[in-house]
XYZ file of C-alpha atoms in Angstrom:
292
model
C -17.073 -5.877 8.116
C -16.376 -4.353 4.643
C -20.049 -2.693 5.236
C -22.313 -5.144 2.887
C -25.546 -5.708 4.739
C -27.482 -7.283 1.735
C -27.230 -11.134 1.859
C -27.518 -11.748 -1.794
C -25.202 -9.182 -2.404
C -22.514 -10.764 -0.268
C -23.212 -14.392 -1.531
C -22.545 -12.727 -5.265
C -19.320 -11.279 -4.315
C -18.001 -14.779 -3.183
C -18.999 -16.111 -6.276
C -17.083 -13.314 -7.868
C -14.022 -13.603 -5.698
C -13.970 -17.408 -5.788
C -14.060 -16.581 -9.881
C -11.358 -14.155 -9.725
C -9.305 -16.815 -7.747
C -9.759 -19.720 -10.375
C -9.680 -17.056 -13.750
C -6.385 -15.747 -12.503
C -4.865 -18.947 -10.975
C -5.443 -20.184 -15.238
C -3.348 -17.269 -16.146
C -0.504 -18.198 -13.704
C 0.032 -21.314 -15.378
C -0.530 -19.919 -18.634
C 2.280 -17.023 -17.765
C 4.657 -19.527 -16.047
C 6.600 -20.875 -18.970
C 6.554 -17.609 -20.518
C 7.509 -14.823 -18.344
C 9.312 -16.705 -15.867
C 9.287 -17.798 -12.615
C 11.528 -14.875 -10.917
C 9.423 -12.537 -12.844
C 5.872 -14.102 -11.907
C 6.483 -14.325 -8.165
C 8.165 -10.835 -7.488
C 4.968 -8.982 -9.767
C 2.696 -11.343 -7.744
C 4.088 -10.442 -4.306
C 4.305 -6.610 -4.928
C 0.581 -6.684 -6.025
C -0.862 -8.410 -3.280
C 1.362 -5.905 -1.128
C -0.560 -3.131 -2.980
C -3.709 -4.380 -2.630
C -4.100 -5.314 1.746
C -2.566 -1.838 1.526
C -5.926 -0.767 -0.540
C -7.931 -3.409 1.847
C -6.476 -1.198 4.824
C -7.496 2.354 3.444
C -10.646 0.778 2.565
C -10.872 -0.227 6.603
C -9.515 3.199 7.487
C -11.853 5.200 5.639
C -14.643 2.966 6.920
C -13.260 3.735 10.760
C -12.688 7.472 10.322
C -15.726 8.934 8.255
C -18.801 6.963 9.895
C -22.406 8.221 10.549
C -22.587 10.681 13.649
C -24.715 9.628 16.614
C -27.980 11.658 16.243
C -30.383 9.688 18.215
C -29.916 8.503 21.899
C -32.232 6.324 23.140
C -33.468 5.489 26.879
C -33.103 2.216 27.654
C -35.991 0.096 29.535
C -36.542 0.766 33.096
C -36.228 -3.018 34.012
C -33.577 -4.437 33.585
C -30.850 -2.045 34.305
C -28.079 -4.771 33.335
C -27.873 -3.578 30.174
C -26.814 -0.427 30.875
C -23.320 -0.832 31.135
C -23.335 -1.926 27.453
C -24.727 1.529 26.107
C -22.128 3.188 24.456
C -22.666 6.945 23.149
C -20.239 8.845 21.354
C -20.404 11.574 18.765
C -18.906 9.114 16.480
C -19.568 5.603 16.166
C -17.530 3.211 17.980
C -15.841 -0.034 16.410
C -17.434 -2.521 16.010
C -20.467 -0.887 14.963
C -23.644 -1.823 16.999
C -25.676 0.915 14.842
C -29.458 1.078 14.664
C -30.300 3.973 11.814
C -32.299 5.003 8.874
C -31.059 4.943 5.370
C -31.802 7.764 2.748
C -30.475 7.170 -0.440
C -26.468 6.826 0.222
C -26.280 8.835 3.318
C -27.245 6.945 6.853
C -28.814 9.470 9.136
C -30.844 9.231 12.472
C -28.235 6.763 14.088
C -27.975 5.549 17.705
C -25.798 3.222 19.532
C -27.873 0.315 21.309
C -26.220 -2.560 23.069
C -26.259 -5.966 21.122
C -28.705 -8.962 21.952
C -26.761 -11.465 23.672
C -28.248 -14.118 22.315
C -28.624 -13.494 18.437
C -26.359 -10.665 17.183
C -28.687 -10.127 14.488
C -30.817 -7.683 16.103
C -30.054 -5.150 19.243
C -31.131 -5.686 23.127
C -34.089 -3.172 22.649
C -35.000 0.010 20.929
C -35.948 0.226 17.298
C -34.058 -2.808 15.995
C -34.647 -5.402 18.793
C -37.197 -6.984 16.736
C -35.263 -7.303 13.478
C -32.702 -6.818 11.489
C -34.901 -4.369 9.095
C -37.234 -2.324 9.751
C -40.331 -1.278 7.315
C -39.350 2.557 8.294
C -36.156 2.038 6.297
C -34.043 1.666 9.629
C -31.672 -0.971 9.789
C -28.851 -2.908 12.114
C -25.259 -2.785 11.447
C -23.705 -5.530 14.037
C -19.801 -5.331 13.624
C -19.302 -2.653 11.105
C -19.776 0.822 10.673
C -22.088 1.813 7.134
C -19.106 3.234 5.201
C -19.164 6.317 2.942
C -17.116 4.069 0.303
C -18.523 0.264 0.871
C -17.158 -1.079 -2.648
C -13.464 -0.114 -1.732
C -12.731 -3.230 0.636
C -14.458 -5.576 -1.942
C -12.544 -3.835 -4.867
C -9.338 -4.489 -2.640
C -9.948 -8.030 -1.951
C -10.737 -8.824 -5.582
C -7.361 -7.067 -6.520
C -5.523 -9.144 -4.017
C -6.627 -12.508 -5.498
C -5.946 -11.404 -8.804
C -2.571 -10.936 -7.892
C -2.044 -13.482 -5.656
C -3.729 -16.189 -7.974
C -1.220 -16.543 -10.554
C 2.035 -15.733 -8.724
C 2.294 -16.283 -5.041
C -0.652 -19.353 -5.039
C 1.523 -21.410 -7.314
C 4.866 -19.931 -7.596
C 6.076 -21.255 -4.372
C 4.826 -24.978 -5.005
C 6.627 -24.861 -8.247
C 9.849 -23.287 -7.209
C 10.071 -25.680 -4.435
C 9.993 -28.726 -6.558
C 12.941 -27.079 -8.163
C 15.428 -25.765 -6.599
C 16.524 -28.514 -4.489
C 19.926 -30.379 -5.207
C 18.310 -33.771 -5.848
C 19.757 -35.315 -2.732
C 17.985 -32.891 -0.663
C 15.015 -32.862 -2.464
C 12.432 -34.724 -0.207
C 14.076 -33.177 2.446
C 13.728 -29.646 1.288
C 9.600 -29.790 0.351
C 8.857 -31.487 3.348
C 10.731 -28.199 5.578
C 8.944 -25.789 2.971
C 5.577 -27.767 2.886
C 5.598 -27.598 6.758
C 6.776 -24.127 7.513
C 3.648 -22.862 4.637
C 1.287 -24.722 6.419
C 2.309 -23.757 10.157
C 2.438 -19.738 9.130
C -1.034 -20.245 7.541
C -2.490 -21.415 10.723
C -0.408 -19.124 12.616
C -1.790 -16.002 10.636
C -5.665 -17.739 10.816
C -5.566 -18.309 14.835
C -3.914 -14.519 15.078
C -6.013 -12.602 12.694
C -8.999 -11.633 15.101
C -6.464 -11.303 18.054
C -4.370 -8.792 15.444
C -7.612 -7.019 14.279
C -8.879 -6.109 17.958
C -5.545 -4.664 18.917
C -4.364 -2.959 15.609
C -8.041 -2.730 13.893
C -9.084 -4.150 10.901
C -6.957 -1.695 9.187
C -4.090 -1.746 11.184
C -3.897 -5.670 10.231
C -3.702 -5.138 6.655
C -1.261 -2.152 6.953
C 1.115 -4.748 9.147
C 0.507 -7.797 6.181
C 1.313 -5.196 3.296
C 4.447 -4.415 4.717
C 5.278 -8.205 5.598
C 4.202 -8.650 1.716
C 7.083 -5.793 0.974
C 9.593 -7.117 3.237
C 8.496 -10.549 1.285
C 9.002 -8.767 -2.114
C 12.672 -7.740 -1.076
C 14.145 -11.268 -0.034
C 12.438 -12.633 -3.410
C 14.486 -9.669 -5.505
C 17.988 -10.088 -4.090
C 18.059 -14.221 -3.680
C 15.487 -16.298 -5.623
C 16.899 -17.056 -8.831
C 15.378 -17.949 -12.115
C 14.625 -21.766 -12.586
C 12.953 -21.529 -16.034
C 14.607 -23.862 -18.645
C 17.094 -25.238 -15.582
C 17.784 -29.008 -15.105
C 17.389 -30.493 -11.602
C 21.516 -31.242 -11.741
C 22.046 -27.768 -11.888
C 20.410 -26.455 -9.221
C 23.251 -26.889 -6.836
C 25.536 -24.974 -8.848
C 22.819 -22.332 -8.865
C 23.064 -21.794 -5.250
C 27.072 -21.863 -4.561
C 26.963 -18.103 -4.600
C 26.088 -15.925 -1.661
C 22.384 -16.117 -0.088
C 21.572 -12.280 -2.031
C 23.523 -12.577 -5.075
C 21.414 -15.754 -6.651
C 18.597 -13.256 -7.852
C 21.167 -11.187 -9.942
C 19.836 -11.576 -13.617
C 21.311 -14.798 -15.326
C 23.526 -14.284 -18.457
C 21.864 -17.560 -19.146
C 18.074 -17.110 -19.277
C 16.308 -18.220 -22.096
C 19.008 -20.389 -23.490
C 18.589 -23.538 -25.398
C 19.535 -26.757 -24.024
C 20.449 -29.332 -26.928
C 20.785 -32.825 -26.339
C 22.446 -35.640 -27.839
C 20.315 -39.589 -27.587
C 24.001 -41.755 -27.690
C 23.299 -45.852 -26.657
C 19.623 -44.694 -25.373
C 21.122 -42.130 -22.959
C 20.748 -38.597 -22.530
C 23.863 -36.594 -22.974
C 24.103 -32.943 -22.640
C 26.069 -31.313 -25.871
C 28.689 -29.348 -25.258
C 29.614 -26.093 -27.155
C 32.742 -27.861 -28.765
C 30.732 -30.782 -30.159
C 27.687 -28.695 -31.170
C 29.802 -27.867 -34.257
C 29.792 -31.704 -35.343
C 26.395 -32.307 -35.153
C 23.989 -31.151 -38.088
């Protein structure tokens, strides 16, 4: 859909998304102890908000500035079924059924042709019924439109893993295992394990359904702002957990449901402990002067 028609090309750019994924997911554990958790999540939702909004213009630009119909075509004689399917418009239409030539980086001598039924690969007849690629230089765009900036959707995607690796891949796995009072513990990441899962099929099962009604960019534009609106409740109410003990996580919450994200006084401290009769003993500021 981005506009990549060359096979090999698109195989590469999995490999280099996949690569992006696993390079950046490294860093987020690397970063973790070090910057924060607070701090790692809210830079990691606010740049993959940035970048579906980049995925979207990248969509947009793809919709708005595509190759002009030049070439109309007559379709066969017999059968006329197919002719409700022609669609002609001094623009192309999404999705793209496109049959045109290719001249360097411009696409002229375009026409719209209605799609093969039974292989989507090639078009019902006219010059690309045969194949996908034709020795003239003519080729068939099934479900996209050639765009005038193809590398902008692929730059966008790349950018959204590279943001989303390290922060909000992790980040919520960790902060669940947390923040929970330890009595409500296996309660709490079960509820957050099953509401991740149920919104990730939700979004899956709704994502075509969301790109035929909005279009492909409209559905990006929509998840950036969701990613905002995300970016908002993380700022005013998760707190930070770094260098916290599990028995005071309740104490963390007693406050309001916005006022937990308020920057702890706190952060960065050093716990000291105490090993009295093979226990663990927390030691308090009025003993810490005893012990050398």
């Amino acid at each position: 859909m981005s506009g990549v028609r060359d096979e090999k090309l698109a195989i590469w750019l999995s490999a280099v998304t996949a690569f992006t994924n696993f390079l950046f997911t490294v860093l987020g554990v690397w970063l973790v102890e070090r910057t924060g958790r607070r701090r790692l999540t809210l830079s990691s939702i606010i740049g993959t908000a940035l970048s579906l909004a980049l995925l979207a213009v990248g969509f947009l630009l793809s919709a708005q500035h595509t190759p002009a119909v030049t070439i109309r075509p007559t379709p066969p004689s017999p059968p006329q079924h197919h002719l409700h399917a022609i669609r002609v418009r001094d623009v192309t239409p999404r999705p793209c059924d496109v049959s045109g030539s290719l001249r360097a980086t411009s696409v002229f001598d375009t026409s719209c042709v209605p799609t093969n039924q039974g292989f989507t690969g090639e078009a019902a007849w006219g010059r690309c019924s045969n194949s996908t690629r034709v020795g003239d230089g003519t080729f068939w765009a099934y479900n996209y439109c050639p765009p005038l900036t193809p590398g902008l959707s692929s730059w966008g995607l790349i950018f959204y893993l590279a943001c989303f690796a390290p922060g909000m891949g992790p980040m919520p796995w960790t902060v669940n295992s947390e923040i929970y009072p330890l009595w409500a513990r296996s309660t709490g990441n079960a509820c957050s394990a099953g509401v991740n899962w149920t919104f990730n099929v939700l979004v899956s099962v709704t994502f075509l359904h969301v790109a035929q009604f909005l279009t492909y960019y409209g559905a990006f534009f929509l998840y950036s702002g969701l990613a905002l609106l995300g970016s908002l409740f993380v700022f005013g109410c998760l707190p930070e957990t770094k260098s916290r003990r599990l028995e005071e996580m309740e104490s963390l919450f007693e406050g309001g449901l916005c006022t937990c994200g308020a920057t702890d006084s706190d952060e960065g401290r050093q716990v000291e402990y105490i090993r009295v009769k093979g226990s663990n003993y927390h030691l308090s500021d009025n003993d810490a002067s005893d012990v050398e």
